[in-house]
Coordinates of C-alpha atoms and ligand atoms in Angstrom, one line a residue:
X1 CA 152.7 61.0 106.3
X2 CA 152.7 57.3 106.2
X3 CA 150.7 56.0 109.5
X4 CA 152.6 54.3 111.8
X5 CA 151.4 51.0 113.1
X6 CA 152.6 48.2 116.0
X7 CA 151.7 45.5 114.3
X8 CA 154.2 42.6 114.4
X9 CA 155.2 42.8 109.6
X10 CA 154.0 40.1 108.2
X11 CA 156.3 37.3 107.3
X12 CA 156.7 36.2 104.6
X13 CA 159.8 33.0 103.7
X14 CA 159.4 32.0 100.4
X15 CA 159.6 34.4 97.2
X16 CA 156.6 33.4 96.2
X17 CA 154.7 35.0 99.5
X18 CA 156.8 37.9 99.1
X19 CA 155.2 38.5 95.1
X20 CA 152.1 37.7 96.6
X21 CA 152.1 40.2 99.7
X22 CA 153.9 42.9 97.0
X23 CA 151.3 42.2 94.5
X24 CA 148.1 42.5 97.1
X25 CA 150.6 45.9 97.7
X26 CA 150.3 47.1 94.7
X27 CA 146.8 46.8 93.6
X28 CA 146.0 47.9 96.4
X29 CA 147.0 51.0 95.2
X30 CA 149.7 51.1 97.1
X31 CA 153.7 52.1 96.8
X32 CA 156.4 49.7 98.7
X33 CA 159.6 50.1 99.4
X34 CA 162.6 47.4 99.7
X35 CA 164.9 47.5 102.2
X36 CA 167.8 44.3 101.8
X37 CA 169.3 43.5 104.6
X38 CA 171.8 40.4 106.4
X39 CA 169.8 41.6 110.4
X40 CA 172.1 41.9 112.5
X41 CA 169.9 45.6 112.3
X42 CA 171.8 49.1 114.5
X43 CA 171.3 52.2 113.4
X44 CA 173.1 52.2 109.9
X45 CA 169.6 50.1 108.8
X46 CA 167.0 52.0 110.7
X47 CA 167.7 54.8 109.2
X48 CA 166.9 53.4 105.7
X49 CA 164.2 51.9 106.8
X50 CA 163.0 55.2 108.2
X51 CA 163.5 57.1 105.1
X52 CA 161.7 54.5 103.3
X53 CA 158.8 54.3 105.3
X54 CA 158.4 58.0 105.0
X55 CA 159.0 57.2 101.1
X56 CA 156.3 53.9 100.9
X57 CA 153.5 52.9 101.6
X58 CA 154.1 49.3 102.1
X59 CA 158.0 48.5 103.2
X60 CA 159.2 45.7 103.5
X61 CA 162.7 44.5 105.3
X62 CA 165.0 41.3 104.0
X63 CA 166.8 39.9 106.8
X64 CA 168.8 36.8 104.4
X65 CA 172.1 36.2 105.3
X66 CA 173.6 35.6 101.6
X67 CA 176.0 32.5 100.8
X68 CA 176.3 33.6 97.9
X69 CA 178.9 36.9 98.2
X70 CA 180.8 35.3 100.8
X71 CA 184.6 33.4 100.0
X72 CA 185.0 30.2 101.5
X73 CA 187.3 30.8 104.1
X74 CA 184.9 34.4 104.9
X75 CA 182.5 34.4 108.0
X76 CA 179.9 33.1 107.0
X77 CA 179.7 30.6 109.6
X78 CA 180.0 33.4 112.6
X79 CA 178.3 36.5 111.0
X80 CA 176.3 37.6 113.6
X81 CA 172.4 35.7 113.5
X82 CA 170.9 38.2 115.7
X83 CA 166.9 37.0 114.5
X84 CA 164.7 38.2 118.0
X85 CA 166.1 41.6 118.6
X86 CA 166.2 42.3 114.6
X87 CA 162.3 41.8 114.6
X88 CA 162.0 44.3 118.1
X89 CA 163.9 46.4 116.1
X90 CA 161.1 46.1 112.9
X91 CA 158.3 46.1 115.5
X92 CA 158.7 49.4 116.6
X93 CA 160.0 50.5 112.9
X94 CA 156.1 50.3 112.1
X95 CA 157.6 48.1 109.0
X96 CA 154.7 45.9 107.6
X97 CA 156.4 43.2 106.5
X98 CA 159.8 41.0 107.1
X99 CA 161.0 38.2 104.6
X100 CA 162.8 35.6 105.8
X101 CA 163.9 32.8 103.4
X102 CA 166.2 30.3 103.8
X103 CA 169.1 28.8 101.1
X104 CA 166.9 27.0 99.8
X105 CA 164.1 28.5 99.7
X106 CA 166.5 31.2 97.5
X107 CA 169.1 28.6 95.8
X108 CA 167.0 25.9 94.8
X109 CA 169.7 23.0 93.8
X110 CA 169.0 22.9 90.2
X111 CA 169.4 27.4 90.7
X112 CA 172.0 28.0 87.5
X113 CA 171.2 31.4 86.7
X114 CA 174.3 34.2 87.8
X115 CA 174.5 37.7 87.2
X116 CA 177.5 40.0 86.7
X117 CA 177.9 43.6 86.0
X118 CA 180.7 44.0 83.6
X119 CA 183.3 46.9 83.9
X120 CA 185.6 48.5 86.8
X121 CA 182.3 48.6 88.5
X122 CA 182.2 45.5 89.6
X123 CA 186.4 44.4 88.4
X124 CA 187.9 46.8 91.1
X125 CA 188.3 46.6 94.1
X126 CA 185.8 45.0 95.9
X127 CA 185.8 42.1 93.5
X128 CA 189.6 41.6 93.6
X129 CA 189.3 41.7 97.6
X130 CA 186.7 39.7 97.3
X131 CA 186.6 37.6 94.5
X132 CA 182.6 36.6 93.9
X133 CA 181.5 38.5 96.6
X134 CA 179.7 41.6 94.0
X135 CA 178.5 39.4 91.6
X136 CA 176.1 37.4 94.8
X137 CA 175.5 40.8 95.4
X138 CA 174.3 41.3 92.1
X139 CA 172.4 37.7 92.2
X140 CA 170.7 38.5 95.4
X141 CA 169.5 42.3 94.9
X142 CA 168.3 40.8 91.1
X143 CA 166.2 38.0 92.6
X144 CA 164.7 40.3 95.3
X145 CA 163.6 43.0 92.6
X146 CA 162.0 40.9 91.0
X147 CA 159.8 38.4 93.4
X148 CA 159.1 42.1 94.9
X149 CA 158.9 44.3 92.0
X150 CA 159.6 47.2 94.6
X151 CA 159.0 50.5 93.2
X152 CA 161.8 52.2 96.2
X153 CA 164.8 50.2 96.9
X154 CA 167.1 51.3 100.3
X155 CA 171.3 51.0 100.3
X156 CA 173.6 52.8 102.2
X157 CA 176.3 54.8 100.5
X158 CA 178.8 53.0 103.3
X159 CA 179.4 50.2 100.1
X160 CA 179.5 52.6 97.6
X161 CA 180.4 49.7 95.1
X162 CA 177.2 47.6 96.5
X163 CA 175.2 50.6 95.1
X164 CA 176.9 51.6 92.3
X165 CA 176.8 47.8 90.9
X166 CA 172.7 47.8 92.4
X167 CA 172.3 51.3 90.5
X168 CA 173.6 49.6 87.6
X169 CA 171.7 46.3 87.5
X170 CA 168.3 48.3 87.6
X171 CA 168.5 50.0 85.0
X172 CA 170.4 47.4 82.5
X173 CA 167.6 45.2 83.5
X174 CA 164.6 47.6 83.0
X175 CA 163.6 46.9 86.6
X176 CA 161.6 49.9 87.0
X177 CA 163.1 50.2 90.8
X178 CA 164.1 53.7 91.8
X179 CA 166.7 53.0 93.7
X180 CA 167.8 55.3 97.0
X181 CA 171.5 55.9 97.7
X182 CA 171.1 56.7 102.2
X183 CA 173.8 58.9 104.0
X184 CA 176.2 56.8 106.3
X185 CA 175.6 56.1 109.6
X186 CA 177.9 57.1 111.8
X187 CA 178.9 55.8 116.5
X188 CA 179.6 59.9 117.9
X189 CA 182.8 58.7 117.2
X190 CA 183.6 58.9 113.7
X191 CA 183.1 54.5 113.4
X192 CA 180.2 54.0 110.3
X193 CA 178.4 51.5 112.5
X194 CA 178.5 47.8 110.3
X195 CA 177.0 44.5 111.8
X196 CA 180.9 43.2 112.2
X197 CA 182.6 45.5 114.2
X198 CA 180.6 43.2 116.3
X199 CA 184.5 41.3 116.5
X200 CA 186.1 44.1 117.4
X201 CA 188.1 43.7 120.7
X202 CA 187.7 47.2 122.6
X203 CA 191.7 48.0 121.4
X204 CA 190.5 46.8 118.4
X205 CA 187.7 49.1 117.9
X206 CA 190.4 52.3 119.3
X207 CA 192.7 51.8 116.5
X208 CA 189.2 50.9 113.3
X209 CA 189.2 55.6 114.8
X210 CA 192.4 55.7 111.9
X211 CA 189.9 55.1 108.8
X212 CA 187.0 57.6 109.7
X213 CA 190.0 60.4 110.9
X214 CA 191.9 59.7 107.7
X215 CA 188.6 60.1 105.4
X216 CA 188.1 63.6 107.5
X217 CA 192.2 64.2 107.3
X218 CA 191.4 63.8 102.7
X219 CA 187.9 65.6 103.5
X220 CA 189.0 68.8 104.5
X221 CA 192.7 69.0 102.5
X222 CA 189.9 68.5 99.7
X223 CA 187.8 71.2 100.8
X224 CA 191.0 73.1 101.2
X225 CA 191.6 72.9 97.4
X226 CA 193.7 69.8 97.2
X227 CA 192.9 68.3 93.7
X228 CA 196.5 66.2 93.6
X229 CA 194.8 62.4 94.7
X230 CA 197.8 60.8 96.1
X231 CA 198.5 63.6 97.8
X232 CA 194.5 62.7 99.7
X233 CA 194.5 59.1 99.1
X234 CA 198.3 59.5 101.7
X235 CA 197.2 61.4 104.2
X236 CA 194.2 58.2 104.5
X237 CA 197.3 56.1 104.0
X238 CA 199.0 57.3 106.2
X239 CA 196.5 57.0 109.7
X240 CA 196.2 53.5 108.8
X241 CA 199.3 51.9 108.8
X242 CA 199.8 54.4 112.1
X243 CA 197.2 51.9 113.8
X244 CA 198.7 48.8 112.1
X245 CA 196.0 48.9 109.7
X246 CA 195.9 46.0 107.2
X247 CA 195.5 48.2 104.0
X248 CA 193.0 46.0 101.0
X249 CA 193.3 49.2 99.2
X250 CA 192.5 53.0 99.9
X251 CA 191.4 54.7 96.4
X252 CA 190.0 57.7 94.1
X253 CA 186.8 57.2 91.8
X254 CA 184.6 58.1 89.6
X255 CA 181.2 57.6 91.7
X256 CA 179.5 55.6 88.3
X257 CA 182.3 53.9 86.2
X258 CA 185.0 53.4 89.4
X259 CA 187.1 54.2 86.6
X260 CA 190.6 55.7 89.5
X261 CA 190.8 59.5 89.1
X262 CA 194.1 60.9 89.3
X263 CA 193.0 64.2 90.2
X264 CA 189.3 64.4 92.0
X265 CA 186.0 67.0 91.7
X266 CA 183.6 66.5 94.1
X267 CA 181.5 63.8 94.3
X268 CA 184.6 61.5 93.1
X269 CA 184.5 58.2 96.1
X270 CA 186.9 58.1 97.8
X271 CA 186.7 54.6 99.2
X272 CA 188.4 51.8 102.5
X273 CA 188.8 48.4 103.0
X274 CA 191.1 47.2 105.3
X275 CA 192.0 45.0 107.6
X276 CA 191.8 46.0 112.0
X277 CA 193.3 42.5 113.2
X278 CA 190.7 39.7 111.6
X279 CA 188.0 42.2 110.6
X280 CA 187.7 43.5 107.4
X281 CA 185.9 47.3 107.4
X282 CA 184.9 48.9 104.6
X283 CA 183.9 52.7 104.7
X284 CA 183.6 55.7 101.8
X285 CA 182.8 59.7 101.7
X286 CA 181.9 61.2 99.0
X287 CA 184.0 64.4 98.5
X288 CA 182.8 67.4 98.6
X289 CA 179.1 66.1 99.2
X290 CA 178.7 63.7 102.5
X291 CA 179.8 65.4 105.7
X292 CA 183.5 64.5 106.5
X293 CA 183.4 61.5 109.9
X294 CA 182.9 63.6 113.2
X295 CA 186.3 62.1 114.7
X296 CA 186.8 62.0 118.7
X297 CA 183.4 62.6 120.3
X298 CA 182.3 60.3 122.3
X299 CA 182.8 56.5 122.0
X300 CA 180.7 53.7 122.8
X301 CA 177.8 52.0 121.3
X302 CA 175.2 55.1 121.2
X303 CA 174.1 54.7 117.4
X304 CA 173.6 58.4 116.4
X305 CA 174.7 60.9 114.1
X306 CA 173.3 59.8 111.1
X307 CA 175.4 62.3 108.0
Ligands
AMP1 P1 174.4 44.5 105.4 O1 173.3 44.2 106.5 O2 175.4 45.1 105.9 O3 174.2 44.2 103.7 O4 173.6 45.7 105.2 C1 172.1 46.1 104.7 C2 172.3 47.5 104.1 O5 172.6 48.8 104.6 C3 172.5 47.9 103.0 O6 172.6 48.6 101.7 C4 173.8 48.5 103.7 O7 175.0 49.4 102.5 C5 173.7 49.3 104.7 N1 174.1 50.3 105.5 C6 175.4 49.2 106.2 N2 175.7 49.9 107.2 C7 175.1 51.5 107.2 C8 175.9 52.7 107.7 N3 176.4 52.4 108.7 N4 175.0 53.2 107.6 C9 173.6 53.8 106.4 N5 173.9 52.8 105.6 C10 174.7 51.1 106.1

């Protein structure tokens, strides 16, 4: 069992400081876990931190709202920033360091390097709906991996395409980092936790439950033996259409390549991106592996119910 500490985590604000901190940990024979986040921490983030605390001797959480992964008309400026509350979460979680770089520290004006993962993984679905988003993710994760050189890094399955991009680049760039993909944490009524849920009005939040409801129906059809992809996709779309959600995509893909599949087998991902009002939400479920969302339980902001 890792030792529980209640001290304030070491604050690091430059790549050099992060690198030195991590080198000291490794020199002392300790393993290092990295949990990259954009802050506004919720129980989904906490589940990654808990897993990292259980696996690693030292854990660093990064909080950086990464401008490179937002399009010009997206929500970078209004993305929730709740640093004081986040620090309280990190103290309570017993993490050892928090990395809080400025935009200038991460992207000095002379920086010119881009990172692009080739092929469908970073060229379909999210890449089409949010041009440049996955390249921005690939860049920031590469920089975090390079500075930290963690033994393990923790990501949430809700962002399934992001996980696939990170796994690909971690292998292709010989980082030696083990990418650990953690289950999606949901509110008791099934909605996947997301910092962007804060944008939803109570009415919109109720409509957003169509997303886990659609996934739950697709999962039960799959479990009952349905293998026609269009039937699973139609089930999800019907739920979304019933609440006037604007669908970006509903898709069934191979989890490693992100090539679309017509007849899914266990392990295939079913992915949803939809707008409820002005808020864009994504969710995902791995057929035959993830437990389907339990929809219609007690609603509210209580954060529990990990799958
Ligand atoms: P973000 O701060 O939204 O960039 O998320 C940071 C990390 O937390 C990413 O790896 C996300 O996939 C993960 N994450 C976000 N929401 C959840 C959730 N509901 N359950 C598990 N992991 C999550």
